[in-house]
Amino acid sequence: NAGVMQNPRHLVRRRGQEARLRCSPMKGHSHVYWYRQLPEEGLKFMVYLQKENIIDESGMPKERFSAEFPKEGPSILRIQQVVRGDSAAYFCASSPLAGGYNEQFFGPGTRLTVL
Amino acid sequence: DAKTTQPNSMESNEEEPVHLPCNHSTISGTDYIHWYRQLPSQGPEYVIHGLTSNVNNRMASLAIAEDRKSSTLILHRATLRDAAVYYCILRDGAAGNKLTFGGGTRVLVKP
């Protein structure tokens, strides 16, 4: 059973461009979470999605960031008009069920560099 | 989610046990205690979790105080591959979906 997959692993964008990060959860998992780790900082929750629905986006910046998890295909984290401060590692996790007693399985991350 | 307190760093010798403490004095009755670790340049990895009783798995053991205000993650024989940042996280059993990471404990394993 393949783990959580993220692509690309490394992404370089110039200021003002768009970044699209993809996450394929583990087979059978319908819950996806996105986290961001800024350089030399801790991991911060961004958004929690269940198939076709955003459940909790309390950690998402108000502008330029959006996330989706369509019925078919991977979850996408989209950052429009990137700025240097968006440079970070973005991790996706998935779980088979909701609730605090379930573990989350993390992907290897996408490292975004904004020039 | 309730707050946890961990030491910033700990050192251990290879093949010796490592005891990582975590204080969570404001834990509620429905909070699960989770531990994750993050190896250098990798995504976080689940280690273990528990509610009230001590737990063991292939990676580690979790000892939970009787009043649940603290817990200890035990790595029985540290290897160089166990060098990582270890996070103690509380999650509400019913409503806790996101993981709230604190600073964690950076474990250094010396050969």
Coordinates of C-alpha atoms in Angstrom, one line a residue, chain B residues 16-75:
Chain B
E16 CA 20.7 3.3 25.5
P17 CA 17.1 4.1 26.4
V18 CA 15.7 7.6 25.9
H19 CA 12.9 9.0 28.1
L20 CA 11.2 12.0 26.6
P21 CA 8.9 13.9 29.1
C22 CA 5.8 15.8 28.2
N23 CA 3.7 17.9 30.6
H24 CA 0.0 18.6 29.8
S25 CA -1.5 19.8 33.0
T26 CA -4.6 21.2 31.3
I27 CA -5.5 17.9 29.5
S28 CA -9.2 17.2 29.3
G29 CA -10.9 13.8 29.8
T30 CA -11.4 13.3 26.1
D31 CA -7.9 14.3 24.9
Y32 CA -5.7 11.6 23.4
I33 CA -1.9 11.9 23.8
H34 CA -0.1 11.6 20.5
W35 CA 3.6 11.5 19.7
Y36 CA 5.0 12.2 16.3
R37 CA 8.6 12.6 15.2
Q38 CA 10.2 14.4 12.3
L39 CA 13.5 13.2 10.9
P40 CA 15.7 15.7 9.1
S41 CA 14.3 16.8 5.8
Q42 CA 11.3 14.4 6.1
G43 CA 7.6 14.6 6.9
P44 CA 6.4 13.9 10.3
E45 CA 5.9 10.3 11.3
Y46 CA 3.4 8.9 13.8
V47 CA 5.0 7.2 16.7
I48 CA 2.4 6.2 19.3
H49 CA -0.7 7.4 21.0
G50 CA -2.8 6.6 24.1
L51 CA -5.6 7.8 26.3
T52 CA -5.2 6.4 29.9
S53 CA -3.3 3.2 29.8
N54 CA 0.4 2.7 29.0
V55 CA 0.9 1.7 25.3
N56 CA 3.6 -0.3 23.5
N57 CA 4.3 -0.7 19.9
R58 CA 7.3 -1.7 17.7
M59 CA 8.7 1.9 17.8
A60 CA 8.3 3.0 21.4
S61 CA 6.4 2.8 24.7
L62 CA 4.1 5.5 26.1
A63 CA 3.9 5.8 29.9
I64 CA 0.9 8.0 31.0
A65 CA 0.8 9.3 34.6
E66 CA -2.2 8.3 36.6
D67 CA -3.6 11.8 36.7
R68 CA -2.8 12.2 33.0
K69 CA -1.1 15.5 33.5
S70 CA 2.2 14.2 32.1
S71 CA 3.5 11.4 29.9
T72 CA 6.8 9.9 28.8
L73 CA 7.8 8.5 25.5
I74 CA 10.4 5.8 25.9
L75 CA 12.7 4.7 23.1

